[in-house]
Amino acid sequence: MTPTLGVGLIGYAFMGAAHSQAWRTAPHFFDLPLRPELAVLAGRDPARVAAAAERLGWAGTETDWRRVLERDDVDLVDVCTPGDTHAEIAIAALEAGKHVLCEKPLANTVAEAEAMAEAAERAAARGVRSMVGFTYRRVPAIGLARQLVAEGRLGQIRHVRAQYLQDWIADPAAPMSWRLEKDKAGSGALGDIGAHIVDLTQHITGQLVTGVSAVLETFVTERPLPAETGKLSGVGGSEMGTVTVDDAALFLGRFSGGALATFEATRFALGRKNAIRIEVNGSAGSLAFDFEDMNVLEFFDGDEPAETAGFRRVIVTEPEHPYVGAWWPAGHGLGYEHGFTHQVVDLVTAIAKGEDPTPSFADGLQVQRVLDAVERSAAANSTWTEISP
Ligand SMILES: NC(=O)c1ccc[n+]([C@@H]2O[C@H](COP(=O)([O-])OP(=O)(O)OC[C@H]3O[C@@H](n4cnc5c(N)ncnc54)[C@H](O)[C@@H]3O)[C@@H](O)[C@H]2O)c1
């Protein structure tokens, strides 16, 4: 009989639903060393959390996340709430001896992220594990990209070009949400989506961002307060609220292995819905990825004869590709939710083996330092700003 891993999940909206399906699905497709049990879902409104638990498959509910930490049927706390709550919940959970999966960005400030990384280190010494939810690492094409770089197929990495483009607030009438409030979200496009491309490019190249020069812009400073909330943006009412975060973040960067990088994160790229575009050029080859075509990785092999060389469109659905063997026959693509399932698989496997999963809270802290350097650079007229290790 496979031992169980009791899960308590906090927050039941977008990420709550994505993580719920991952906890439900992972043991049905992957041979997991621990069987996740969806023990308890926590929110604040009793009726809404009960309805969500019923819909998403959770056995019980709590209306105060602190009660989740006291429960014996919970071994792991999954934090799917906005950034202003991450540090308090995650540190308390680790101190209560619960493993933690915490959504990204790890925190709203470097100080919070430092406290979380310290708590994670103390907990790890007691066998309590933690992971930050940079989910896109688990897209098979991204896994393949990292593999190609690690195998030396790209040679020396010279350029990293990364964009995360969305358009859900391009309309000035799109209403306020917590994502547009600094005290809740920490920053805007920078922390929400820029954090992903910092993590992804570091993950693919195996190098760290060491310095940045940045600009930030808020195009729409006043928006209607929401009359009702929807998936990302909801519907606006007649009263207005003030946007206190960036709408777009652009920065140049240097990587520890000598590569030069450009980063662009915006929610104003009209027509681009979730375009995570990464191109890496090395001395021996190049690769390119776009999440809007997420089952494909483009690869250019510089060793091929010039007559026939060109970017090759690799459909990353072969059983040899990362995670894919557990799913469907070749060519039957995967989607957004599979990354979350793979995240659960890697986390549960690490816990069962007694290993620290990645990305760790220390990795999350390092990304936070990059975000902080971007903000400081932008505030100082794009001054070159080093990232302290
Ligand atoms: N990994 C990814 O790709 C990805 C994608 C989207 C969001 N995120 C991250 O996930 C987190 C949540 O984002 P979301 O899009 O799910 O937001 P959301 O607004 O859809 O959901 C937030 C949930 O948290 C609940 N909540 C807020 N404060 C709470 C509290 N004190 N106690 C209990 N519940 C509380 C809300 O009621 C809601 O259910 C954020 O950190 C965000 O950056 C990650």
GROMACS .gro file of C-alpha atoms and ligand atoms in nm:
model
  433
    1MET     CA    1   0.000   0.000   0.000
    2THR     CA    2   0.147   0.338  -0.105
    3PRO     CA    3   0.186   0.575   0.192
    4THR     CA    4  -0.020   0.893   0.174
    5LEU     CA    5   0.068   1.263   0.169
    6GLY     CA    6  -0.211   1.477   0.315
    7VAL     CA    7  -0.241   1.812   0.137
    8GLY     CA    8  -0.394   2.136   0.263
    9LEU     CA    9  -0.444   2.400  -0.008
   10ILE     CA   10  -0.497   2.769   0.067
   11GLY     CA   11  -0.679   2.982  -0.192
   12TYR     CA   12  -0.926   2.832  -0.435
   13ALA     CA   13  -0.939   3.061  -0.739
   14PHE     CA   14  -0.705   3.046  -1.042
   15MET     CA   15  -0.401   2.871  -0.894
   16GLY     CA   16  -0.617   2.686  -0.642
   17ALA     CA   17  -0.802   2.521  -0.931
   18ALA     CA   18  -0.482   2.452  -1.129
   19HIS     CA   19  -0.310   2.296  -0.826
   20SER     CA   20  -0.622   2.097  -0.732
   21GLN     CA   21  -0.634   1.929  -1.071
   22ALA     CA   22  -0.262   1.854  -1.044
   23TRP     CA   23  -0.300   1.686  -0.702
   24ARG     CA   24  -0.600   1.489  -0.834
   25THR     CA   25  -0.439   1.385  -1.163
   26ALA     CA   26  -0.072   1.316  -1.083
   27PRO     CA   27  -0.123   0.973  -0.917
   28HIS     CA   28  -0.343   0.855  -1.205
   29PHE     CA   29  -0.074   0.908  -1.470
   30PHE     CA   30   0.253   0.883  -1.276
   31ASP     CA   31   0.372   0.610  -1.045
   32LEU     CA   32   0.410   0.825  -0.732
   33PRO     CA   33   0.593   0.705  -0.420
   34LEU     CA   34   0.332   0.883  -0.202
   35ARG     CA   35  -0.041   0.905  -0.275
   36PRO     CA   36  -0.167   1.266  -0.239
   37GLU     CA   37  -0.486   1.298  -0.034
   38LEU     CA   38  -0.679   1.618  -0.089
   39ALA     CA   39  -0.748   1.669   0.283
   40VAL     CA   40  -0.853   2.030   0.319
   41LEU     CA   41  -0.916   2.345   0.118
   42ALA     CA   42  -0.892   2.682   0.298
   43GLY     CA   43  -1.053   3.013   0.210
   44ARG     CA   44  -1.223   3.286   0.408
   45ASP     CA   45  -1.588   3.267   0.307
   46PRO     CA   46  -1.753   2.946   0.440
   47ALA     CA   47  -2.010   2.904   0.161
   48ARG     CA   48  -1.767   2.978  -0.120
   49VAL     CA   49  -1.490   2.755   0.013
   50ALA     CA   50  -1.743   2.471   0.062
   51ALA     CA   51  -1.863   2.508  -0.297
   52ALA     CA   52  -1.503   2.518  -0.422
   53ALA     CA   53  -1.407   2.208  -0.220
   54GLU     CA   54  -1.700   2.019  -0.369
   55ARG     CA   55  -1.611   2.128  -0.723
   56LEU     CA   56  -1.234   2.073  -0.693
   57GLY     CA   57  -1.241   1.748  -0.497
   58TRP     CA   58  -1.132   1.838  -0.141
   59ALA     CA   59  -1.252   1.632   0.158
   60GLY     CA   60  -1.275   1.917   0.411
   61THR     CA   61  -1.265   2.296   0.444
   62GLU     CA   62  -1.127   2.560   0.680
   63THR     CA   63  -1.196   2.934   0.687
   64ASP     CA   64  -0.870   3.026   0.861
   65TRP     CA   65  -0.543   2.900   0.710
   66ARG     CA   66  -0.396   2.867   1.062
   67ARG     CA   67  -0.633   2.573   1.132
   68VAL     CA   68  -0.483   2.391   0.831
   69LEU     CA   69  -0.143   2.396   1.003
   70GLU     CA   70  -0.290   2.235   1.317
   71ARG     CA   71  -0.438   1.936   1.135
   72ASP     CA   72  -0.281   1.591   1.164
   73ASP     CA   73  -0.417   1.490   0.823
   74VAL     CA   74  -0.207   1.763   0.656
   75ASP     CA   75   0.157   1.686   0.569
   76LEU     CA   76   0.199   1.956   0.304
   77VAL     CA   77   0.061   2.309   0.272
   78ASP     CA   78   0.009   2.444  -0.080
   79VAL     CA   79   0.000   2.826  -0.082
   80CYS     CA   80  -0.213   2.963  -0.370
   81THR     CA   81  -0.288   3.310  -0.232
   82PRO     CA   82  -0.159   3.655  -0.339
   83GLY     CA   83   0.201   3.749  -0.258
   84ASP     CA   84   0.127   3.956   0.055
   85THR     CA   85   0.034   3.636   0.242
   86HIS     CA   86   0.312   3.403   0.124
   87ALA     CA   87   0.575   3.479   0.389
   88GLU     CA   88   0.344   3.454   0.689
   89ILE     CA   89   0.172   3.133   0.576
   90ALA     CA   90   0.480   2.955   0.443
   91ILE     CA   91   0.701   3.031   0.746
   92ALA     CA   92   0.426   2.925   0.990
   93ALA     CA   93   0.364   2.605   0.793
   94LEU     CA   94   0.735   2.514   0.787
   95GLU     CA   95   0.760   2.582   1.160
   96ALA     CA   96   0.458   2.355   1.212
   97GLY     CA   97   0.654   2.078   1.037
   98LYS     CA   98   0.455   2.084   0.711
   99HIS     CA   99   0.619   2.064   0.369
  100VAL     CA  100   0.535   2.374   0.162
  101LEU     CA  101   0.465   2.442  -0.204
  102CYS     CA  102   0.440   2.821  -0.239
  103GLU     CA  103   0.330   3.006  -0.550
  104LYS     CA  104   0.557   3.257  -0.719
  105PRO     CA  105   0.688   3.519  -0.685
  106LEU     CA  106   0.813   3.380  -0.354
  107ALA     CA  107   0.729   3.703  -0.169
  108ASN     CA  108   0.662   4.073  -0.216
  109THR     CA  109   1.002   4.192  -0.088
  110VAL     CA  110   1.358   4.067  -0.059
  111ALA     CA  111   1.332   4.086   0.323
  112GLU     CA  112   1.029   3.854   0.323
  113ALA     CA  113   1.195   3.618   0.077
  114GLU     CA  114   1.509   3.608   0.295
  115ALA     CA  115   1.303   3.515   0.600
  116MET     CA  116   1.130   3.242   0.396
  117ALA     CA  117   1.459   3.102   0.264
  118GLU     CA  118   1.599   3.096   0.620
  119ALA     CA  119   1.285   2.918   0.747
  120ALA     CA  120   1.316   2.669   0.461
  121GLU     CA  121   1.679   2.596   0.548
  122ARG     CA  122   1.592   2.538   0.916
  123ALA     CA  123   1.302   2.314   0.812
  124ALA     CA  124   1.515   2.115   0.567
  125ALA     CA  125   1.747   2.024   0.854
  126ARG     CA  126   1.441   1.856   1.011
  127GLY     CA  127   1.342   1.682   0.685
  128VAL     CA  128   1.069   1.934   0.600
  129ARG     CA  129   1.080   2.032   0.229
  130SER     CA  130   0.981   2.342   0.035
  131MET     CA  131   0.941   2.443  -0.327
  132VAL     CA  132   0.840   2.761  -0.512
  133GLY     CA  133   0.588   2.728  -0.796
  134PHE     CA  134   0.779   2.835  -1.105
  135THR     CA  135   0.558   2.595  -1.295
  136TYR     CA  136   0.674   2.666  -1.650
  137ARG     CA  137   1.000   2.484  -1.574
  138ARG     CA  138   0.788   2.171  -1.606
  139VAL     CA  139   0.677   2.227  -1.966
  140PRO     CA  140   0.845   1.942  -2.161
  141ALA     CA  141   0.987   2.177  -2.429
  142ILE     CA  142   1.152   2.385  -2.154
  143GLY     CA  143   1.294   2.067  -2.002
  144LEU     CA  144   1.434   1.974  -2.343
  145ALA     CA  145   1.581   2.323  -2.387
  146ARG     CA  146   1.765   2.293  -2.056
  147GLN     CA  147   1.887   1.947  -2.154
  148LEU     CA  148   2.026   2.069  -2.488
  149VAL     CA  149   2.216   2.351  -2.317
  150ALA     CA  150   2.351   2.116  -2.048
  151GLU     CA  151   2.468   1.870  -2.318
  152GLY     CA  152   2.664   2.152  -2.483
  153ARG     CA  153   2.453   2.149  -2.802
  154LEU     CA  154   2.438   2.530  -2.796
  155GLY     CA  155   2.805   2.578  -2.700
  156GLN     CA  156   2.887   2.901  -2.521
  157ILE     CA  157   2.566   3.098  -2.453
  158ARG     CA  158   2.590   3.454  -2.586
  159HIS     CA  159   2.237   3.588  -2.610
  160VAL     CA  160   1.920   3.533  -2.409
  161ARG     CA  161   1.605   3.704  -2.539
  162ALA     CA  162   1.301   3.665  -2.314
  163GLN     CA  163   0.952   3.808  -2.336
  164TYR     CA  164   0.637   3.740  -2.138
  165LEU     CA  165   0.352   3.909  -2.323
  166GLN     CA  166  -0.014   3.930  -2.218
  167ASP     CA  167  -0.291   4.178  -2.299
  168TRP     CA  168  -0.562   4.133  -2.033
  169ILE     CA  169  -0.540   4.494  -1.906
  170ALA     CA  170  -0.461   4.666  -2.238
  171ASP     CA  171  -0.815   4.806  -2.219
  172PRO     CA  172  -0.813   5.105  -1.976
  173ALA     CA  173  -1.164   4.998  -1.871
  174ALA     CA  174  -1.036   4.665  -1.737
  175PRO     CA  175  -1.099   4.689  -1.362
  176MET     CA  176  -0.866   4.697  -1.063
  177SER     CA  177  -0.760   4.369  -0.907
  178TRP     CA  178  -0.510   4.270  -0.639
  179ARG     CA  179  -0.254   4.225  -0.917
  180LEU     CA  180  -0.258   4.606  -0.967
  181GLU     CA  181  -0.201   4.689  -0.598
  182LYS     CA  182   0.158   4.706  -0.471
  183ASP     CA  183   0.074   4.608  -0.113
  184LYS     CA  184  -0.091   4.286  -0.234
  185ALA     CA  185   0.119   4.193  -0.538
  186GLY     CA  186   0.459   4.350  -0.460
  187SER     CA  187   0.497   4.464  -0.820
  188GLY     CA  188   0.303   4.444  -1.146
  189ALA     CA  189   0.400   4.273  -1.471
  190LEU     CA  190   0.751   4.252  -1.325
  191GLY     CA  191   0.676   4.011  -1.039
  192ASP     CA  192   0.370   3.845  -1.189
  193ILE     CA  193   0.514   3.741  -1.524
  194GLY     CA  194   0.867   3.888  -1.538
  195ALA     CA  195   0.959   3.658  -1.248
  196HIS     CA  196   0.877   3.358  -1.468
  197ILE     CA  197   1.113   3.459  -1.750
  198VAL     CA  198   1.393   3.535  -1.505
  199ASP     CA  199   1.349   3.189  -1.354
  200LEU     CA  200   1.307   3.015  -1.690
  201THR     CA  201   1.611   3.169  -1.856
  202GLN     CA  202   1.826   3.092  -1.552
  203HIS     CA  203   1.688   2.736  -1.549
  204ILE     CA  204   1.754   2.681  -1.921
  205THR     CA  205   2.102   2.833  -1.927
  206GLY     CA  206   2.220   2.716  -1.584
  207GLN     CA  207   2.346   3.072  -1.531
  208LEU     CA  208   2.229   3.350  -1.298
  209VAL     CA  209   2.139   3.711  -1.379
  210THR     CA  210   2.415   3.924  -1.223
  211GLY     CA  211   2.313   4.280  -1.316
  212VAL     CA  212   2.035   4.477  -1.484
  213SER     CA  213   1.942   4.812  -1.637
  214ALA     CA  214   1.566   4.863  -1.639
  215VAL     CA  215   1.266   5.075  -1.725
  216LEU     CA  216   0.921   5.033  -1.574
  217GLU     CA  217   0.602   5.202  -1.695
  218THR     CA  218   0.243   5.232  -1.574
  219PHE     CA  219   0.033   5.325  -1.878
  220VAL     CA  220  -0.306   5.339  -1.703
  221THR     CA  221  -0.292   5.483  -1.351
  222GLU     CA  222  -0.665   5.485  -1.264
  223ARG     CA  223  -0.907   5.201  -1.325
  224PRO     CA  224  -1.264   5.119  -1.229
  225LEU     CA  225  -1.301   4.927  -0.906
  226PRO     CA  226  -1.446   4.583  -0.975
  227ALA     CA  227  -1.822   4.537  -0.963
  228GLU     CA  228  -1.774   4.163  -0.986
  229THR     CA  229  -1.462   3.949  -1.009
  230GLY     CA  230  -1.386   3.719  -1.298
  231LYS     CA  231  -1.099   3.491  -1.400
  232LEU     CA  232  -0.818   3.745  -1.425
  233SER     CA  233  -0.981   4.083  -1.454
  234GLY     CA  234  -1.358   4.083  -1.383
  235VAL     CA  235  -1.603   4.363  -1.466
  236GLY     CA  236  -1.554   4.726  -1.361
  237GLY     CA  237  -1.801   4.948  -1.168
  238SER     CA  238  -1.832   5.329  -1.162
  239GLU     CA  239  -1.584   5.409  -0.881
  240MET     CA  240  -1.214   5.442  -0.966
  241GLY     CA  241  -0.904   5.304  -0.795
  242THR     CA  242  -0.534   5.381  -0.834
  243VAL     CA  243  -0.291   5.140  -0.999
  244THR     CA  244   0.022   5.124  -0.781
  245VAL     CA  245   0.234   4.880  -0.982
  246ASP     CA  246   0.410   4.869  -1.319
  247ASP     CA  247   0.217   4.772  -1.630
  248ALA     CA  248   0.534   4.682  -1.818
  249ALA     CA  249   0.894   4.603  -1.727
  250LEU     CA  250   1.185   4.603  -1.974
  251PHE     CA  251   1.542   4.532  -1.877
  252LEU     CA  252   1.885   4.443  -2.005
  253GLY     CA  253   2.081   4.189  -1.810
  254ARG     CA  254   2.409   4.006  -1.785
  255PHE     CA  255   2.435   3.639  -1.699
  256SER     CA  256   2.705   3.481  -1.482
  257GLY     CA  257   2.844   3.282  -1.778
  258GLY     CA  258   2.889   3.594  -1.991
  259ALA     CA  259   2.560   3.595  -2.186
  260LEU     CA  260   2.379   3.923  -2.259
  261ALA     CA  261   2.004   3.928  -2.206
  262THR     CA  262   1.694   4.131  -2.282
  263PHE     CA  263   1.374   4.085  -2.084
  264GLU     CA  264   1.028   4.226  -2.152
  265ALA     CA  265   0.718   4.165  -1.938
  266THR     CA  266   0.393   4.338  -2.024
  267ARG     CA  267   0.018   4.298  -2.000
  268PHE     CA  268  -0.032   4.550  -2.283
  269ALA     CA  269   0.084   4.345  -2.583
  270LEU     CA  270  -0.252   4.350  -2.759
  271GLY     CA  271  -0.322   4.014  -2.918
  272ARG     CA  272  -0.060   3.824  -2.717
  273LYS     CA  273  -0.239   3.614  -2.458
  274ASN     CA  274   0.029   3.416  -2.278
  275ALA     CA  275   0.331   3.445  -2.506
  276ILE     CA  276   0.637   3.334  -2.312
  277ARG     CA  277   0.900   3.367  -2.580
  278ILE     CA  278   1.255   3.264  -2.514
  279GLU     CA  279   1.538   3.255  -2.763
  280VAL     CA  280   1.890   3.151  -2.673
  281ASN     CA  281   2.186   3.186  -2.910
  282GLY     CA  282   2.508   3.002  -2.840
  283SER     CA  283   2.835   2.948  -3.026
  284ALA     CA  284   2.715   2.607  -3.154
  285GLY     CA  285   2.339   2.644  -3.185
  286SER     CA  286   2.022   2.831  -3.096
  287LEU     CA  287   1.683   2.747  -2.953
  288ALA     CA  288   1.348   2.924  -2.946
  289PHE     CA  289   1.026   2.863  -2.751
  290ASP     CA  290   0.684   3.027  -2.741
  291PHE     CA  291   0.430   2.910  -2.484
  292GLU     CA  292   0.148   2.987  -2.730
  293ASP     CA  293   0.289   2.688  -2.924
  294MET     CA  294   0.402   2.505  -2.612
  295ASN     CA  295   0.453   2.157  -2.757
  296VAL     CA  296   0.724   2.287  -2.991
  297LEU     CA  297   1.090   2.373  -2.939
  298GLU     CA  298   1.282   2.525  -3.227
  299PHE     CA  299   1.644   2.417  -3.248
  300PHE     CA  300   1.920   2.535  -3.482
  301ASP     CA  301   2.226   2.311  -3.496
  302GLY     CA  302   2.529   2.515  -3.603
  303ASP     CA  303   2.716   2.196  -3.700
  304GLU     CA  304   2.481   2.121  -3.989
  305PRO     CA  305   2.593   2.200  -4.348
  306ALA     CA  306   2.491   2.550  -4.452
  307GLU     CA  307   2.289   2.422  -4.752
  308THR     CA  308   2.034   2.250  -4.532
  309ALA     CA  309   2.081   2.413  -4.192
  310GLY     CA  310   1.782   2.590  -4.045
  311PHE     CA  311   1.565   2.608  -3.737
  312ARG     CA  312   1.412   2.265  -3.682
  313ARG     CA  313   1.064   2.247  -3.532
  314VAL     CA  314   1.085   1.971  -3.272
  315ILE     CA  315   0.743   1.853  -3.160
  316VAL     CA  316   0.816   1.776  -2.796
  317THR     CA  317   0.571   1.490  -2.753
  318GLU     CA  318   0.795   1.184  -2.781
  319PRO     CA  319   0.817   0.943  -2.488
  320GLU     CA  320   1.190   1.031  -2.466
  321HIS     CA  321   1.104   1.393  -2.383
  322PRO     CA  322   1.077   1.506  -2.019
  323TYR     CA  323   0.750   1.389  -1.851
  324VAL     CA  324   0.585   1.296  -2.181
  325GLY     CA  325   0.611   0.916  -2.149
  326ALA     CA  326   0.342   0.915  -1.880
  327TRP     CA  327   0.085   1.078  -2.110
  328TRP     CA  328  -0.038   1.024  -2.465
  329PRO     CA  329   0.104   0.886  -2.792
  330ALA     CA  330   0.345   1.111  -2.989
  331GLY     CA  331   0.182   1.419  -3.138
  332HIS     CA  332  -0.109   1.425  -2.892
  333GLY     CA  333  -0.004   1.752  -2.728
  334LEU     CA  334  -0.003   1.862  -2.367
  335GLY     CA  335  -0.153   2.184  -2.227
  336TYR     CA  336  -0.121   2.446  -1.955
  337GLU     CA  337  -0.235   2.222  -1.671
  338HIS     CA  338   0.024   1.950  -1.733
  339GLY     CA  339   0.303   2.171  -1.594
  340PHE     CA  340   0.122   2.178  -1.260
  341THR     CA  341   0.088   1.800  -1.261
  342HIS     CA  342   0.460   1.763  -1.332
  343GLN     CA  343   0.531   2.005  -1.048
  344VAL     CA  344   0.340   1.776  -0.809
  345VAL     CA  345   0.526   1.472  -0.944
  346ASP     CA  346   0.868   1.629  -0.884
  347LEU     CA  347   0.770   1.761  -0.541
  348VAL     CA  348   0.623   1.432  -0.417
  349THR     CA  349   0.919   1.236  -0.553
  350ALA     CA  350   1.169   1.463  -0.374
  351ILE     CA  351   0.975   1.441  -0.046
  352ALA     CA  352   0.966   1.060  -0.065
  353LYS     CA  353   1.340   1.044  -0.139
  354GLY     CA  354   1.422   1.285   0.144
  355GLU     CA  355   1.569   1.534  -0.102
  356ASP     CA  356   1.522   1.911  -0.139
  357PRO     CA  357   1.305   1.982  -0.444
  358THR     CA  358   1.381   2.262  -0.691
  359PRO     CA  359   1.318   2.546  -0.740
  360SER     CA  360   1.392   2.598  -0.371
  361PHE     CA  361   1.300   2.899  -0.159
  362ALA     CA  362   1.666   3.003  -0.202
  363ASP     CA  363   1.608   3.000  -0.579
  364GLY     CA  364   1.291   3.206  -0.523
  365LEU     CA  365   1.493   3.454  -0.313
  366GLN     CA  366   1.750   3.492  -0.590
  367VAL     CA  367   1.472   3.575  -0.842
  368GLN     CA  368   1.332   3.823  -0.588
  369ARG     CA  369   1.674   3.992  -0.576
  370VAL     CA  370   1.665   4.030  -0.955
  371LEU     CA  371   1.314   4.185  -0.936
  372ASP     CA  372   1.435   4.420  -0.664
  373ALA     CA  373   1.739   4.522  -0.869
  374VAL     CA  374   1.509   4.595  -1.166
  375GLU     CA  375   1.296   4.825  -0.949
  376ARG     CA  376   1.599   5.003  -0.806
  377SER     CA  377   1.754   5.046  -1.151
  378ALA     CA  378   1.431   5.184  -1.299
  379ALA     CA  379   1.397   5.427  -1.006
  380ALA     CA  380   1.753   5.551  -1.070
  381ASN     CA  381   1.714   5.631  -1.441
  382SER     CA  382   1.809   5.281  -1.555
  383THR     CA  383   2.142   5.284  -1.368
  384TRP     CA  384   2.328   4.954  -1.401
  385THR     CA  385   2.244   4.761  -1.082
  386GLU     CA  386   2.430   4.449  -0.965
  387ILE     CA  387   2.248   4.161  -0.802
  388SER     CA  388   2.410   4.063  -0.475
  389PRO     CA  389   2.450   3.682  -0.444
  390LIG     N1  390   0.268   2.941  -1.136
  390LIG     C1  391   0.198   3.018  -1.218
  390LIG     O1  392   0.212   3.009  -1.339
  390LIG     C2  393   0.102   3.119  -1.162
  390LIG     C3  394  -0.004   3.165  -1.240
  390LIG     C4  395  -0.096   3.254  -1.181
  390LIG     C5  396  -0.075   3.297  -1.050
  390LIG     N2  397   0.032   3.254  -0.979
  390LIG     C6  398   0.054   3.298  -0.839
  390LIG     O2  399  -0.039   3.230  -0.756
  390LIG     C7  400  -0.079   3.315  -0.647
  390LIG     C8  401  -0.231   3.328  -0.648
  390LIG     O3  402  -0.271   3.384  -0.773
  390LIG     P1  403  -0.414   3.352  -0.840
  390LIG     O4  404  -0.404   3.391  -0.981
  390LIG     O5  405  -0.457   3.215  -0.804
  390LIG     O6  406  -0.504   3.458  -0.762
  390LIG     P2  407  -0.663   3.454  -0.746
  390LIG     O7  408  -0.704   3.593  -0.714
  390LIG     O8  409  -0.725   3.382  -0.860
  390LIG     O9  410  -0.681   3.363  -0.616
  390LIG     C9  411  -0.632   3.402  -0.490
  390LIG    C10  412  -0.706   3.322  -0.385
  390LIG    O10  413  -0.649   3.351  -0.256
  390LIG    C11  414  -0.755   3.372  -0.163
  390LIG     N3  415  -0.704   3.446  -0.049
  390LIG    C12  416  -0.652   3.572  -0.049
  390LIG     N4  417  -0.612   3.602   0.076
  390LIG    C13  418  -0.640   3.494   0.154
  390LIG    C14  419  -0.622   3.464   0.292
  390LIG     N5  420  -0.569   3.553   0.376
  390LIG     N6  421  -0.662   3.342   0.338
  390LIG    C15  422  -0.715   3.253   0.252
  390LIG     N7  423  -0.735   3.275   0.121
  390LIG    C16  424  -0.697   3.394   0.073
  390LIG    C17  425  -0.862   3.442  -0.245
  390LIG    O11  426  -0.987   3.435  -0.184
  390LIG    C18  427  -0.854   3.355  -0.373
  390LIG    O12  428  -0.925   3.233  -0.356
  390LIG    C19  429  -0.004   3.446  -0.666
  390LIG    O13  430   0.112   3.442  -0.590
  390LIG    C20  431   0.029   3.446  -0.815
  390LIG    O14  432   0.145   3.523  -0.845
  390LIG    C21  433   0.119   3.164  -1.032
   0.00000   0.00000   0.00000
